[in-house]
XYZ file of C-alpha atoms in Angstrom:
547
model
C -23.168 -2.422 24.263
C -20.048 -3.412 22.770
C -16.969 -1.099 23.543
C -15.123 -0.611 20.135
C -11.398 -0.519 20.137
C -9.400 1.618 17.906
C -5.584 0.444 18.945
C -5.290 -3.154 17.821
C -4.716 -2.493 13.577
C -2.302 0.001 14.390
C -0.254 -1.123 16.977
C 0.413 -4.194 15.660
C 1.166 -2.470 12.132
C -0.962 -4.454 10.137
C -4.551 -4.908 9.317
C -6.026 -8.887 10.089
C -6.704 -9.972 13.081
C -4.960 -12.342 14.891
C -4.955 -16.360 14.141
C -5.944 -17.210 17.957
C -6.257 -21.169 18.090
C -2.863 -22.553 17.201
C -3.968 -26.320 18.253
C -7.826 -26.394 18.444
C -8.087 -30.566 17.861
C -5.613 -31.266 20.735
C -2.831 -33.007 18.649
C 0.410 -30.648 20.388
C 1.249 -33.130 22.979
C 4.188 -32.102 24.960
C 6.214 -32.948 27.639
C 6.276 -34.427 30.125
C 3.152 -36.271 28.396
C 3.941 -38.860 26.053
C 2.592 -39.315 22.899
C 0.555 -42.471 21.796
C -1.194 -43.287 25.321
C -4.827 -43.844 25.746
C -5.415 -41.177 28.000
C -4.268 -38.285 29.705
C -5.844 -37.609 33.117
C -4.411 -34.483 33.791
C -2.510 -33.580 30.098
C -3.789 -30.114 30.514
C -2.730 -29.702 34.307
C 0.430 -31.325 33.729
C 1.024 -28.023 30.588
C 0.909 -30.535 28.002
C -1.124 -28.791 25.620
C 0.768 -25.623 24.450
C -1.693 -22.849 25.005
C -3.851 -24.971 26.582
C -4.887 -25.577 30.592
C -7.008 -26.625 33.111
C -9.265 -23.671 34.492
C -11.167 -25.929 36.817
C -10.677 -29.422 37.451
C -8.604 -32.153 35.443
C -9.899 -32.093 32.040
C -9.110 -35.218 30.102
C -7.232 -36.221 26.782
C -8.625 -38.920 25.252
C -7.491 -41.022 22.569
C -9.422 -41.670 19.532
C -11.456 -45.129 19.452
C -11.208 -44.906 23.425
C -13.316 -43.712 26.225
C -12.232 -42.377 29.871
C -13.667 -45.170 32.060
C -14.003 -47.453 29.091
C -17.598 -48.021 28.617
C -17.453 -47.492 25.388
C -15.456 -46.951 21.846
C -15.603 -43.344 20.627
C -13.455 -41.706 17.736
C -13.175 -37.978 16.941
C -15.560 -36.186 14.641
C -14.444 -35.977 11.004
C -11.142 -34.088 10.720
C -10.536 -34.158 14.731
C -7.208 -35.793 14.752
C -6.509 -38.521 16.747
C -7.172 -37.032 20.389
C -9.986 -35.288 21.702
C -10.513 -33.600 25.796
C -13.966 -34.392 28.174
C -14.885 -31.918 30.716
C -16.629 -34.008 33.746
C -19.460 -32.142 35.803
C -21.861 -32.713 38.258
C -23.570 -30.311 40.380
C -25.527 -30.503 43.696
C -28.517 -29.427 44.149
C -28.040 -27.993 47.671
C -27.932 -24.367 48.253
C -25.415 -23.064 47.467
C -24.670 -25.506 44.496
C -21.511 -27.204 45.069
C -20.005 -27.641 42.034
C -17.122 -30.519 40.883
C -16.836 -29.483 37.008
C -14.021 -29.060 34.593
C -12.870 -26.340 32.378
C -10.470 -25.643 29.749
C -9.283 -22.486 29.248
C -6.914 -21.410 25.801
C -4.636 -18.381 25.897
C -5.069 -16.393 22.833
C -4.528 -13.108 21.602
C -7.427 -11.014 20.754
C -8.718 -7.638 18.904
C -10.435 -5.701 21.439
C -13.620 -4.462 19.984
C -14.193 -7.393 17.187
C -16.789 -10.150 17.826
C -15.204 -13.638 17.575
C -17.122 -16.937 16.344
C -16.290 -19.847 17.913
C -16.836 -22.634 16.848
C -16.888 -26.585 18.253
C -17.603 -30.157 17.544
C -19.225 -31.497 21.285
C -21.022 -34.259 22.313
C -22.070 -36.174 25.461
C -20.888 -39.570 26.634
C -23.200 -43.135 25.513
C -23.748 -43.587 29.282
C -26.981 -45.184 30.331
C -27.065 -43.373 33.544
C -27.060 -40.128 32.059
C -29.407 -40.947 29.073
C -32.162 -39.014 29.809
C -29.602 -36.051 30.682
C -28.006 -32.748 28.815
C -24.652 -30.846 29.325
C -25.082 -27.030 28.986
C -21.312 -26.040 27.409
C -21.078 -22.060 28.510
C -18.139 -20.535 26.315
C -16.533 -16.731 27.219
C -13.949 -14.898 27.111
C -11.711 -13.634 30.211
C -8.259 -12.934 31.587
C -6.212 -13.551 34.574
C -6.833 -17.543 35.250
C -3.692 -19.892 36.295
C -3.739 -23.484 35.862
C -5.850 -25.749 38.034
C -2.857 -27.821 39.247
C -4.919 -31.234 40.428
C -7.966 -28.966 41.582
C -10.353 -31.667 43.015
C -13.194 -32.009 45.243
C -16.077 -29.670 46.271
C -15.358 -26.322 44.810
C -17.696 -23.156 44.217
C -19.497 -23.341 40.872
C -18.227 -21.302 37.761
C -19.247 -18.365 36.998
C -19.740 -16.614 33.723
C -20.174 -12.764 32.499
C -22.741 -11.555 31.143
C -21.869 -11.985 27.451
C -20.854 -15.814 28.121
C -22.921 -18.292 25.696
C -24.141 -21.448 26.564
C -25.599 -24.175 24.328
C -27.163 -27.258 24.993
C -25.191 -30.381 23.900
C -27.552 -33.585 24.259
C -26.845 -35.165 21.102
C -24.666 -38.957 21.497
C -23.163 -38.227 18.289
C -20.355 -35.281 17.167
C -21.877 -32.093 16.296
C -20.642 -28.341 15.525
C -21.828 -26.154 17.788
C -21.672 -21.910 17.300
C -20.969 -19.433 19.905
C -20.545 -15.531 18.725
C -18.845 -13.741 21.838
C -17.118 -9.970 21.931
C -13.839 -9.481 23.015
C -13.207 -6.531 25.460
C -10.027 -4.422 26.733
C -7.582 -6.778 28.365
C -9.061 -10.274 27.242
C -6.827 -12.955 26.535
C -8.150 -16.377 27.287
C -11.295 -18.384 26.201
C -13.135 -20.611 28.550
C -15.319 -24.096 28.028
C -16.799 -25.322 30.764
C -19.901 -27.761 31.415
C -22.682 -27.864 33.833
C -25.445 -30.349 33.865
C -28.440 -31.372 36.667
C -28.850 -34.185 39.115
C -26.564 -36.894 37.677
C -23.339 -38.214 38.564
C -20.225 -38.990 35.599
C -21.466 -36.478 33.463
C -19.111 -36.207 30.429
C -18.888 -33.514 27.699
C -16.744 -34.321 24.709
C -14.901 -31.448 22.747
C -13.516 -30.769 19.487
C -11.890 -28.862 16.169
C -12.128 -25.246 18.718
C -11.884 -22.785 15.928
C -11.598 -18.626 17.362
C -12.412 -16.249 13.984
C -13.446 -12.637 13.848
C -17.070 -12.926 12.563
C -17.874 -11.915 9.139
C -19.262 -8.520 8.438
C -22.469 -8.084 6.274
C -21.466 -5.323 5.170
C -19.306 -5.091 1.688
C -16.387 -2.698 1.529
C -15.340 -1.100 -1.391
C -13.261 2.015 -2.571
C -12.148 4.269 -5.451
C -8.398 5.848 -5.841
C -7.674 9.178 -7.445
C -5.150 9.886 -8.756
C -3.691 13.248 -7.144
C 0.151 13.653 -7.489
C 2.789 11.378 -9.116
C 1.925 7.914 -7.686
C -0.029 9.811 -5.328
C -3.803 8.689 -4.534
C -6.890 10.223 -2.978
C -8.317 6.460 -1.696
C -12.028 7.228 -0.828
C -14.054 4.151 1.362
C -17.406 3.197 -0.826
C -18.462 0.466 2.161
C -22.308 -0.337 1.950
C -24.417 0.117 5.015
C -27.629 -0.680 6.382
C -30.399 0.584 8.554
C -28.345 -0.855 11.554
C -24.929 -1.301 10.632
C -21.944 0.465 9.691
C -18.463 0.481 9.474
C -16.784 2.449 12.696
C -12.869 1.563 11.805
C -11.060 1.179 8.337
C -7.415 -0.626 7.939
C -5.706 0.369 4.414
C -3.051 -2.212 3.846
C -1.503 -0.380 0.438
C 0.958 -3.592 -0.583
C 4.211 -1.717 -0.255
C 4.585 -2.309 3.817
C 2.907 0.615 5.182
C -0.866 0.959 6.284
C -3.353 3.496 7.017
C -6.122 3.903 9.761
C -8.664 6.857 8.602
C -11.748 6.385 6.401
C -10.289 8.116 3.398
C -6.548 8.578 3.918
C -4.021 9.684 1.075
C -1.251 7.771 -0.257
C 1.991 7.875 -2.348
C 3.428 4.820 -3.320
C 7.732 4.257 -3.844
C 6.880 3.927 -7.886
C 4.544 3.211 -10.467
C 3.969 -0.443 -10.350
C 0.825 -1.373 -9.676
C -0.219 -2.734 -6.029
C -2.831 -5.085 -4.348
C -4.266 -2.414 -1.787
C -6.757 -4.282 0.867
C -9.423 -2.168 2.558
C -10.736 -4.014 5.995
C -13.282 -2.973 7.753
C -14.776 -3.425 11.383
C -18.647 -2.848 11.680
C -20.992 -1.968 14.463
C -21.180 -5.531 15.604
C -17.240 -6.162 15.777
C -17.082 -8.196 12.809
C -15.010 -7.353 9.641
C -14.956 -7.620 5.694
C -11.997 -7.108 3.596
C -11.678 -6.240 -0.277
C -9.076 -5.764 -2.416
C -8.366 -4.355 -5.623
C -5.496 -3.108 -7.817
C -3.955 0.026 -8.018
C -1.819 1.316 -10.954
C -0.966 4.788 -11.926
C -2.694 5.325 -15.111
C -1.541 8.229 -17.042
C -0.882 6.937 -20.256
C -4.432 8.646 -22.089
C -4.907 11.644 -20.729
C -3.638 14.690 -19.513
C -5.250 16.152 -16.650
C -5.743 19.576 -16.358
C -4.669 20.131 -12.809
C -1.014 20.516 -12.542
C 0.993 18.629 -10.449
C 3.786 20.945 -8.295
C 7.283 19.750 -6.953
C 7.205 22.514 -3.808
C 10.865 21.044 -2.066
C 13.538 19.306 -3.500
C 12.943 15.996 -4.757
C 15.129 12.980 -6.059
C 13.489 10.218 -8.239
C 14.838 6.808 -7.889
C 12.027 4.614 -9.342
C 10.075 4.760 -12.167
C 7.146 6.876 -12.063
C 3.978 7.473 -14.331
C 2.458 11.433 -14.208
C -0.626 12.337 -16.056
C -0.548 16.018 -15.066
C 1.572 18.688 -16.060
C 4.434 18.502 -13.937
C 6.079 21.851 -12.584
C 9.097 22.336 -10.969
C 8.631 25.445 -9.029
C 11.352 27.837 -8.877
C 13.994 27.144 -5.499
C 13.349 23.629 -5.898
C 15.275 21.049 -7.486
C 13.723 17.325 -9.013
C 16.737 14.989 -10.133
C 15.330 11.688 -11.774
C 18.301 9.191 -11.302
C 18.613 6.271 -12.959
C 14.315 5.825 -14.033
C 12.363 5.707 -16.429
C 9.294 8.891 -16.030
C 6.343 8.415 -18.252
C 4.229 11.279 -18.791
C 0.521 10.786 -20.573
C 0.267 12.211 -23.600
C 0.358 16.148 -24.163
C 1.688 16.675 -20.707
C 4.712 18.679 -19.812
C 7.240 19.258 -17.791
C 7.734 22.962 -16.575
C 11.140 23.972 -15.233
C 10.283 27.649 -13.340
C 12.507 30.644 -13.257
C 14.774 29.931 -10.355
C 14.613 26.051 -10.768
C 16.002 22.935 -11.606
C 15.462 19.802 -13.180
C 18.092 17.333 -13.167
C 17.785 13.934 -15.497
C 20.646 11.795 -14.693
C 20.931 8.320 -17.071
C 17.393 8.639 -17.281
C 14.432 7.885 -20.040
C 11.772 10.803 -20.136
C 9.149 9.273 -22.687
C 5.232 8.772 -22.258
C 4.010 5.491 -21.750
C 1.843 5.165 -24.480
C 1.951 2.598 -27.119
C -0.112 4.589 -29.474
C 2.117 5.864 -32.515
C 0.366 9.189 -32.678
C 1.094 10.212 -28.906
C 3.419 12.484 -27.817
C 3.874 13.934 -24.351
C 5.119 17.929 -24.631
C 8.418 17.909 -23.769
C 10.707 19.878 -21.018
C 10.142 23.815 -20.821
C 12.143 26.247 -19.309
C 12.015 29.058 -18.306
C 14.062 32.300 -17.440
C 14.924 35.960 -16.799
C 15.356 37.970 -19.944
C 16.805 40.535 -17.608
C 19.425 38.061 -16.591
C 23.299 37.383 -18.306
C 23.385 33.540 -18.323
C 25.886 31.885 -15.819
C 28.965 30.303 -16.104
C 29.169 26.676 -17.355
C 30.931 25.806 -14.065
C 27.689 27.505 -11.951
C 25.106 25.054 -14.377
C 27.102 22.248 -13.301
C 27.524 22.664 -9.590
C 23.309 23.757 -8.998
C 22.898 26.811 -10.951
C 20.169 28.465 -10.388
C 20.840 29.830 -6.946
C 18.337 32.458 -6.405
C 14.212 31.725 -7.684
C 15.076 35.453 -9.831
C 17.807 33.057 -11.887
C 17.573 31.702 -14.943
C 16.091 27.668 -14.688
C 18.070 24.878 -16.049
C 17.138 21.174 -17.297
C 20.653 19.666 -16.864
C 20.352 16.755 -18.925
C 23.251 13.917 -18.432
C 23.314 10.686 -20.387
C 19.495 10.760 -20.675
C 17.334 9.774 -23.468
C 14.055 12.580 -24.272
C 11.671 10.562 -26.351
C 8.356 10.621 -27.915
C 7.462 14.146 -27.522
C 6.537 16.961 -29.492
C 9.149 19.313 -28.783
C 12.184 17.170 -26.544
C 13.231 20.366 -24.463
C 12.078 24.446 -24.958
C 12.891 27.665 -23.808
C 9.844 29.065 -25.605
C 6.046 28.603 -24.551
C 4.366 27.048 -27.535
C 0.818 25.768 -27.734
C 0.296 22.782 -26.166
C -2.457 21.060 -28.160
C -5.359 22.579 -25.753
C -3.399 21.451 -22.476
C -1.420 24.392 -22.523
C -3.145 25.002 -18.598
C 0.312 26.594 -17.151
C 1.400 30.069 -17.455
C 3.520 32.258 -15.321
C 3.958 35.258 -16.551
C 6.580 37.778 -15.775
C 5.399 40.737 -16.770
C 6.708 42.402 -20.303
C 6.856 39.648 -23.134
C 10.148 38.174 -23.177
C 10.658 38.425 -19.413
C 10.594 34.240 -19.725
C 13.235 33.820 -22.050
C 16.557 32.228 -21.169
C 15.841 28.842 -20.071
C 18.632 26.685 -20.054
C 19.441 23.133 -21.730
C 22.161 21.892 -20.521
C 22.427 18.180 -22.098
C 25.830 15.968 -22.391
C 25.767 12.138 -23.745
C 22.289 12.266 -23.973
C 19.941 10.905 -26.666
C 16.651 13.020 -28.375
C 14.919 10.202 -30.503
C 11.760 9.728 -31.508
C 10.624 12.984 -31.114
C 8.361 15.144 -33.400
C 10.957 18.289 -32.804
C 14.143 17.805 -30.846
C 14.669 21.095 -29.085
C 13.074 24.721 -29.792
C 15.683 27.262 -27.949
C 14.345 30.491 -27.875
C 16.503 34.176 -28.939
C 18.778 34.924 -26.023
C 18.786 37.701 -25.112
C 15.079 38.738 -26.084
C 14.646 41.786 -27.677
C 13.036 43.601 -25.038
C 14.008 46.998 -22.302
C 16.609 45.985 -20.107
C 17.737 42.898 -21.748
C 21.199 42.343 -21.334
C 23.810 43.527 -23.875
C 27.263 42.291 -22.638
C 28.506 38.745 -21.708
C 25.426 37.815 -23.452
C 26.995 34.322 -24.253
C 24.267 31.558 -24.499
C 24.933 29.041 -22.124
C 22.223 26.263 -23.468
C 24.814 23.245 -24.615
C 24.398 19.890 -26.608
C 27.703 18.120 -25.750
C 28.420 14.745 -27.534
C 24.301 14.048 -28.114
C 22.624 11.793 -30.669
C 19.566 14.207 -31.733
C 17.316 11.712 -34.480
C 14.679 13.754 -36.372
C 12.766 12.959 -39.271
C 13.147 16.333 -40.188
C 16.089 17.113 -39.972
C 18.471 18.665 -43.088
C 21.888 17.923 -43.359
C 24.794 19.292 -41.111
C 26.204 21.280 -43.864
C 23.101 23.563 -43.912
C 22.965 24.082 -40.355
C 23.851 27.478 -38.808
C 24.346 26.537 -35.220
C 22.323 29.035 -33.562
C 22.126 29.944 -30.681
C 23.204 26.984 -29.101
C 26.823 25.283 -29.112
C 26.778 22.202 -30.328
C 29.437 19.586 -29.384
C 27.544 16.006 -30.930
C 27.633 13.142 -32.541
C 24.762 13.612 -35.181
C 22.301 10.426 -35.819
C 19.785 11.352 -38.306
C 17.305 8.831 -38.958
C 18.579 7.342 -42.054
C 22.332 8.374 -42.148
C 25.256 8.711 -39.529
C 27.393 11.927 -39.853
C 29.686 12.335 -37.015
C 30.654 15.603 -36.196
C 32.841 15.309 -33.233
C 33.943 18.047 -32.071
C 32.344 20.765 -34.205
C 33.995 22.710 -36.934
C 34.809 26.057 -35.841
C 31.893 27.887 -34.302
C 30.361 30.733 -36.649
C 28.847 33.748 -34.305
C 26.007 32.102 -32.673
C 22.392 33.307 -34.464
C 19.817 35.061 -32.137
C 17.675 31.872 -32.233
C 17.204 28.366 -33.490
C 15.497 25.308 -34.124
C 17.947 22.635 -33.214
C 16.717 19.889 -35.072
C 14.872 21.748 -38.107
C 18.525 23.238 -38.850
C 17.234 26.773 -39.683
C 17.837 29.778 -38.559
C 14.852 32.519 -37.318
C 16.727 35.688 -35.902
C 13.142 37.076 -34.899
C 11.663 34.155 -33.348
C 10.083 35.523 -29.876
């Protein structure tokens, strides 16, 4: 029974076997052998050939259109190069046999647990002695030989394990011959050796050695989930039959790292999309690979499972979300310097007590369809709670999860969404799937916006800032300031009214106005009037009662 090995794919970080035949036609002549000679008696002896020696004997390398003893003109089979090695044998038929046969033996490095085929051109020598004769070539695989420096004369015959092959090579012509052998724990070398009966000058011709993991019937196959932002679920869909199966899976996921279960998870650095390559090992010890592409698709719809941000994270890449994203509150998610596209009706919840941080980045949805919008940022807060100083919402405000959350917003763009940034919940088009509530109504209110040199365009509603302080027990009634802030933004609305008309609210508004036909700058604002309970930033009316 074949011993399967689970340590190769992962130690070696990586997920093909190795290439184990670096010079399988005999063309790396080395020194001390020179290069263009007829023959080399004892080229493999002498460590002339790389990664291959002599096990047993002197094995010879033989020129194309040449033959050892010169009885007759032979050439390499199709593609051999110009050199090719014989392997001489004779045995006795005394008992015990005494052997004088060759062997070559090629230092390799194998995948415990995989079956290997190996493959050969062979033939014997045009020798009228030995017409009526047949070599049997025996190929396996071992460890521990040396080199056969000048080994001659009676010696004890070879011996091969168990799961050695042997075919019988009695053609006079080049043929490719097929040997399918196992590799276990600790081997490293493959052996070719000859044996043949009652004759005398017995040659065996070899050529074009080729070492390959064998080919699995089996097809592999898999599907990837999408679970988290440019997270995946990847789950193994591998056929099987009434005898086979595969026992070990290698997940090469195209961005350097690898995985070693049947079904493993995986985030990748961004959004791109990546070649990921599922190999496989079967019963047998042979493997199939498949590969597919993987791209975060959340540019249709949005899922109704939300996706959480449980410890503080910092975005550097672009990333694609098709879940309601939720900052939970104590945690902090700072996009720097990306792009985040967020399928259509999704949004982006800020919890009490957390903080979302957009720093010269584009918050958008990825969809080219005009009529898409993702949802926008909301935030929530404590309507028990006196907002904070400007100075706290700049150095990490909030500091407690009972604090007020913030979407500090610094030379960002919010586009393509239905409502840019909120401190109210409003409907979300049937994906409204997020809720926390705090008790009394109200208890949410007094989220905070915090945006400087940022840009709202595009959007079906810029901002919706909700009354601060709501109108409910134990609201505050001092320092009751609202610390949401616009500072030198360009907010473009299709609705929007002109300047003149616009009581500023409940927010302070330091901008430069682009509406989406005229320019008015406004820079800094007039003279603030006594900030209204609530507003619509980009409507320009006022609505004292709005909850």
């Amino acid at each position: 029974m074949l011993l399967l090995m689970f340590s190769y794919w992962s130690a070696s970080g990586q997920c093909d076997s190795p290439t184990t035949v670096s010079d399988g036609s005999f063309e790396s002549i080395q020194s001390p052998c020179t290069p263009g000679q007829n023959q080399y008696t004892e080229a493999f002896n002498d460590g002339c050939m790389g990664d291959w020696f002599a096990g047993k004997g002197t094995p010879t390398l033989v020129k194309s259109g040449f033959a050892s003893d010169n009885s007759g003109v032979i050439n390499t089979p199709s593609g051999g190069g110009s050199y090719y090695a014989e392997i001489y044998s004779n045995t006795t038929s005394q008992t015990p046999s005494v052997c004088k046969h060759e062997a070559l033996v090629l230092d390799l490095t194998l995948d415990p647990g995989c079956s290997y085929d190996i493959t050969l051109w062979s033939r014997i020598v045009d020798h009228p002695i030995i017409t009526s004769e047949s070599s049997e070539l025996t190929v396996y695989f071992t460890s521990g030989l040396t080199n056969a420096v000048g080994a001659t004369g009676p010696q004890n015959c070879l011996s091969a394990p168990m799961d050695a092959e042997t075919q019988t090579i009695n053609s006079f012509t080049w043929a490719q011959y097929s040997f399918n052998i196992p590799a276990e724990a600790g081997d490293d070398q493959l052996v070719i050796f000859a044996t043949s009966t009652n004759s005398t000058n017995f040659r065996t011709l070899i050529d074009l050695v080729t070492v390959e993991v064998c080919e699995s019937d089996l097809n592999p196959g898999f599907v990837a989930n999408e679970t988290g932002v440019n997270t995946y679920q990847f789950n193994d869909l591998t056929s099987t039959t009434a005898t086979n199966s595969a026992v070990e899976w290698c997940w090469d996921f195209g961005d350097g790292t690898y995985a070693y279960t049947q079904n493993p998870v995986h985030t990748f650095p961004d959004s791109q999309p990546y070649t990921v390559c599922l190999t496989i090992k079967d019963e047998n010890g042979c493997t199939a690979k498949h590969c597919q592409s993987v791209e975060a698709q959340p540019l249709c719809d949005c899922l109704d499972d939300p996706l959480e941000v449980n410890a503080d994270q910092a975005w550097a890449s672009d990333q694609a979300v098709n879940h309601n994203l939720i900052v939970k509150a104590g945690n902090t998610l700072t996009l720097n310097s990306m792009t985040l596209n967020m399928a259509p009706d999704c949004k982006i919840y800020v919890e009490r007590g957390a903080r979302l941080e957009a720093l010269a980045s584009t918050l958008t949805t990825g969809s080219t369809l005009p009529d898409k919008y993702w949802s926008g940022i909301e935030v929530w807060g404590n309507g028990l709670l006196s907002h904070p100083t400007v100075g706290d919402i700049t150095s990490g405000y909030p500091f407690t999860t009972a604090q007020h959350g913030v979407a500090y917003l610094v030379e960002a763009t919010i586009s393509k969404a239905k409502y840019g940034a909120l401190t109210d919940n409003i409907a979300n088009s049937g994906h409204e799937t997020y809720w926390q509530p705090y008790g009394t109504w109200g208890n949410h209110f007094g989220g905070i916006v915090f945006a400087v040199r940022s840009t709202f365009t595009d959007n079906l509603r810029a901002a919706h800032i909700a009354a601060f302080p709501a109108n409910l027990p134990g609201a505050p009634t001092t320092n009751i300031g609202n610390r949401s802030r616009f500072v030198a933004c360009v907010v473009q609305d299709p609705l929007m009214s002109a300047p003149a008309a616009f009581p500023y609210g409940a927010v302070r508004l330091y901008l430069s106005i682009k509406q989406a036909s005229t320019i008015l700058m406004v820079t800094p604002c007039p003279s603030m009037m006594r900030p209204a309970r609530s507003m619509v930033v980009n409507s320009w009316t006022s609505k004292p009662g709005l909850k």
